[in-house]
PDB file of C-alpha atoms in Angstrom:
ATOM      1  CA  UNK A  41     157.595  54.234  66.991  1.00 65.00           C
ATOM      2  CA  UNK A  42     154.626  56.273  68.545  1.00 58.00           C
ATOM      3  CA  UNK A  43     151.086  56.826  66.588  1.00 62.00           C
ATOM      4  CA  UNK A  44     150.870  59.612  64.647  1.00 66.00           C
ATOM      5  CA  UNK A  45     147.784  61.958  64.702  1.00 77.00           C
ATOM      6  CA  UNK A  46     144.865  60.635  62.381  1.00 82.00           C
ATOM      7  CA  UNK A  47     144.418  63.986  60.472  1.00 86.00           C
ATOM      8  CA  UNK A  48     148.140  65.539  61.348  1.00 88.00           C
ATOM      9  CA  UNK A  49     149.352  62.453  58.573  1.00 89.00           C
ATOM     10  CA  UNK A  50     146.589  63.170  56.642  1.00 91.00           C
ATOM     11  CA  UNK A  51     146.935  66.405  56.484  1.00 92.00           C
ATOM     12  CA  UNK A  52     150.900  66.092  56.040  1.00 93.00           C
ATOM     13  CA  UNK A  53     150.120  64.027  53.364  1.00 94.00           C
ATOM     14  CA  UNK A  54     147.487  66.232  51.379  1.00 94.00           C
ATOM     15  CA  UNK A  55     150.300  68.886  51.230  1.00 94.00           C
ATOM     16  CA  UNK A  56     152.892  66.579  50.466  1.00 94.00           C
ATOM     17  CA  UNK A  57     150.610  65.142  46.936  1.00 93.00           C
ATOM     18  CA  UNK A  58     150.239  68.894  46.394  1.00 91.00           C
ATOM     19  CA  UNK A  59     153.507  69.389  45.947  1.00 91.00           C
ATOM     20  CA  UNK A  60     154.538  66.697  44.772  1.00 86.00           C
ATOM     21  CA  UNK A  61     151.362  66.462  42.052  1.00 87.00           C
ATOM     22  CA  UNK A  62     150.451  69.702  41.359  1.00 81.00           C
ATOM     23  CA  UNK A  63     147.978  69.451  38.809  1.00 76.00           C
ATOM     24  CA  UNK A  64     148.778  65.681  37.992  1.00 78.00           C
ATOM     25  CA  UNK A  65     152.059  63.539  36.702  1.00 79.00           C
ATOM     26  CA  UNK A  66     151.993  64.431  33.314  1.00 82.00           C
ATOM     27  CA  UNK A  67     154.618  61.469  32.108  1.00 85.00           C
ATOM     28  CA  UNK A  68     152.828  58.728  33.383  1.00 88.00           C
ATOM     29  CA  UNK A  69     149.509  59.886  31.815  1.00 87.00           C
ATOM     30  CA  UNK A  70     151.152  59.746  28.647  1.00 89.00           C
ATOM     31  CA  UNK A  71     153.218  57.007  28.980  1.00 94.00           C
ATOM     32  CA  UNK A  72     151.350  54.504  31.075  1.00 95.00           C
ATOM     33  CA  UNK A  73     147.811  52.754  30.468  1.00 95.00           C
ATOM     34  CA  UNK A  74     145.209  54.095  32.632  1.00 94.00           C
ATOM     35  CA  UNK A  75     143.969  50.915  33.574  1.00 96.00           C
ATOM     36  CA  UNK A  76     148.029  49.578  33.653  1.00 97.00           C
ATOM     37  CA  UNK A  77     147.437  47.561  37.350  1.00 98.00           C
ATOM     38  CA  UNK A  78     150.563  46.724  39.187  1.00 98.00           C
ATOM     39  CA  UNK A  79     152.305  45.937  42.111  1.00 98.00           C
ATOM     40  CA  UNK A  80     155.491  47.477  44.497  1.00 98.00           C
ATOM     41  CA  UNK A  81     157.556  46.568  47.511  1.00 98.00           C
ATOM     42  CA  UNK A  82     158.404  49.088  49.776  1.00 98.00           C
ATOM     43  CA  UNK A  83     161.587  47.204  50.690  1.00 98.00           C
ATOM     44  CA  UNK A  84     165.074  48.753  53.211  1.00 97.00           C
ATOM     45  CA  UNK A  85     167.732  49.314  51.587  1.00 96.00           C
ATOM     46  CA  UNK A  86     169.440  49.395  55.383  1.00 97.00           C
ATOM     47  CA  UNK A  87     169.474  47.524  58.653  1.00 97.00           C
ATOM     48  CA  UNK A  88     166.561  50.228  60.610  1.00 98.00           C
ATOM     49  CA  UNK A  89     164.439  50.709  62.422  1.00 98.00           C
ATOM     50  CA  UNK A  90     161.499  50.663  61.024  1.00 98.00           C
ATOM     51  CA  UNK A  91     158.609  53.400  61.634  1.00 96.00           C
ATOM     52  CA  UNK A  92     155.321  54.732  59.379  1.00 95.00           C
ATOM     53  CA  UNK A  93     153.221  51.611  59.081  1.00 96.00           C
ATOM     54  CA  UNK A  94     150.717  53.822  58.616  1.00 95.00           C
ATOM     55  CA  UNK A  95     152.243  56.888  55.526  1.00 97.00           C
ATOM     56  CA  UNK A  96     151.113  54.544  52.465  1.00 97.00           C
ATOM     57  CA  UNK A  97     148.046  53.256  53.369  1.00 97.00           C
ATOM     58  CA  UNK A  98     146.501  56.450  54.282  1.00 96.00           C
ATOM     59  CA  UNK A  99     148.702  57.964  51.106  1.00 97.00           C
ATOM     60  CA  UNK A 100     146.804  56.062  48.904  1.00 97.00           C
ATOM     61  CA  UNK A 101     144.043  56.140  50.783  1.00 96.00           C
ATOM     62  CA  UNK A 102     143.417  59.674  48.579  1.00 95.00           C
ATOM     63  CA  UNK A 103     144.690  58.800  45.321  1.00 95.00           C
ATOM     64  CA  UNK A 104     143.069  55.694  44.856  1.00 96.00           C
ATOM     65  CA  UNK A 105     140.952  53.402  48.372  1.00 94.00           C
ATOM     66  CA  UNK A 106     141.109  50.503  45.924  1.00 97.00           C
ATOM     67  CA  UNK A 107     144.925  50.448  46.234  1.00 98.00           C
ATOM     68  CA  UNK A 108     145.647  47.583  48.030  1.00 98.00           C
ATOM     69  CA  UNK A 109     148.493  48.311  50.325  1.00 98.00           C
ATOM     70  CA  UNK A 110     149.813  44.621  52.609  1.00 98.00           C
ATOM     71  CA  UNK A 111     152.258  45.223  55.592  1.00 98.00           C
ATOM     72  CA  UNK A 112     154.570  42.943  55.737  1.00 98.00           C
ATOM     73  CA  UNK A 113     156.773  44.011  59.465  1.00 98.00           C
ATOM     74  CA  UNK A 114     155.074  46.219  62.021  1.00 97.00           C
ATOM     75  CA  UNK A 115     156.571  49.650  63.638  1.00 96.00           C
ATOM     76  CA  UNK A 116     158.924  49.535  66.238  1.00 95.00           C
ATOM     77  CA  UNK A 117     160.718  46.314  64.149  1.00 97.00           C
ATOM     78  CA  UNK A 118     164.379  46.470  63.340  1.00 97.00           C
ATOM     79  CA  UNK A 119     164.996  45.176  60.216  1.00 98.00           C
ATOM     80  CA  UNK A 120     168.229  44.450  57.884  1.00 98.00           C
ATOM     81  CA  UNK A 121     168.995  45.644  54.861  1.00 98.00           C
ATOM     82  CA  UNK A 122     166.155  43.413  51.201  1.00 98.00           C
ATOM     83  CA  UNK A 123     163.561  42.684  54.160  1.00 98.00           C
ATOM     84  CA  UNK A 124     160.347  43.812  51.984  1.00 98.00           C
ATOM     85  CA  UNK A 125     157.961  46.355  54.179  1.00 98.00           C
ATOM     86  CA  UNK A 126     155.318  46.196  52.236  1.00 98.00           C
ATOM     87  CA  UNK A 127     153.322  45.788  48.814  1.00 98.00           C
ATOM     88  CA  UNK A 128     151.283  48.456  47.503  1.00 98.00           C
ATOM     89  CA  UNK A 129     148.973  46.760  44.580  1.00 98.00           C
ATOM     90  CA  UNK A 130     146.741  48.742  42.424  1.00 98.00           C
ATOM     91  CA  UNK A 131     146.041  51.173  39.107  1.00 97.00           C
ATOM     92  CA  UNK A 132     149.875  51.701  37.928  1.00 97.00           C
ATOM     93  CA  UNK A 133     149.572  55.695  37.492  1.00 96.00           C
ATOM     94  CA  UNK A 134     148.294  56.216  41.291  1.00 96.00           C
ATOM     95  CA  UNK A 135     151.629  53.541  42.597  1.00 97.00           C
ATOM     96  CA  UNK A 136     153.937  56.257  40.979  1.00 95.00           C
ATOM     97  CA  UNK A 137     152.254  59.257  42.287  1.00 94.00           C
ATOM     98  CA  UNK A 138     152.012  58.241  45.563  1.00 96.00           C
ATOM     99  CA  UNK A 139     154.934  56.159  46.409  1.00 95.00           C
ATOM    100  CA  UNK A 140     157.413  59.793  46.698  1.00 94.00           C
ATOM    101  CA  UNK A 141     155.242  61.069  49.050  1.00 96.00           C
ATOM    102  CA  UNK A 142     154.763  57.726  50.949  1.00 97.00           C
ATOM    103  CA  UNK A 143     158.712  57.110  50.714  1.00 96.00           C
ATOM    104  CA  UNK A 144     160.083  60.504  52.067  1.00 96.00           C
ATOM    105  CA  UNK A 145     157.635  60.251  55.226  1.00 96.00           C
ATOM    106  CA  UNK A 146     158.255  56.843  55.987  1.00 97.00           C
ATOM    107  CA  UNK A 147     162.364  57.324  55.578  1.00 97.00           C
ATOM    108  CA  UNK A 148     162.209  60.599  57.774  1.00 96.00           C
ATOM    109  CA  UNK A 149     159.938  58.588  60.649  1.00 95.00           C
ATOM    110  CA  UNK A 150     162.234  55.505  60.117  1.00 97.00           C
ATOM    111  CA  UNK A 151     165.025  57.684  59.732  1.00 96.00           C
ATOM    112  CA  UNK A 152     164.351  58.893  63.197  1.00 95.00           C
ATOM    113  CA  UNK A 153     163.470  55.816  65.487  1.00 95.00           C
ATOM    114  CA  UNK A 154     166.481  54.313  64.126  1.00 96.00           C
ATOM    115  CA  UNK A 155     169.299  57.114  65.226  1.00 95.00           C
ATOM    116  CA  UNK A 156     167.214  56.809  68.800  1.00 93.00           C
ATOM    117  CA  UNK A 157     167.358  53.137  68.437  1.00 94.00           C
ATOM    118  CA  UNK A 158     171.464  53.458  68.005  1.00 95.00           C
ATOM    119  CA  UNK A 159     171.670  55.792  70.824  1.00 94.00           C
ATOM    120  CA  UNK A 160     169.153  53.727  73.472  1.00 93.00           C
ATOM    121  CA  UNK A 161     171.518  50.975  73.122  1.00 94.00           C
ATOM    122  CA  UNK A 162     174.411  53.304  73.595  1.00 95.00           C
ATOM    123  CA  UNK A 163     173.537  53.967  77.258  1.00 96.00           C
ATOM    124  CA  UNK A 164     172.007  50.274  78.247  1.00 94.00           C
ATOM    125  CA  UNK A 165     173.401  49.203  80.948  1.00 95.00           C
ATOM    126  CA  UNK A 166     173.907  52.878  82.066  1.00 96.00           C
ATOM    127  CA  UNK A 167     171.211  55.201  84.810  1.00 93.00           C
ATOM    128  CA  UNK A 168     171.105  57.401  82.062  1.00 93.00           C
ATOM    129  CA  UNK A 169     167.593  57.225  80.353  1.00 89.00           C
ATOM    130  CA  UNK A 170     166.750  59.013  76.565  1.00 87.00           C
ATOM    131  CA  UNK A 171     163.610  61.398  76.903  1.00 81.00           C
ATOM    132  CA  UNK A 172     163.849  62.940  73.878  1.00 72.00           C
TER     133      UNK A 172
END
């Protein structure tokens, strides 16, 4: 997994959050106390090559700087289903506000990395080189 240009990532996240949240998450505002704290874990549903571990921190930095993200794996790791990628702790409303954006971006990045890994494995031992 190659590192992303930070400005590019921030712009993608801003656009995704604006589209997803619009004027705010009315359901969370009506059902979750403003001061409620929570912890969530991002867990791999299948074996994959991890990519985008900077994304959750970048997403939640835009929503609430007090949200804490603890990574448990690094970009490029091949992980099994059930592996906890990171845990995120903070205001419950903010966790719900950012989770879909973080997951969507990480799923796309990890999907590309996983497929690329499969191609690299398929040509292992040959003279073929995966370029792009």
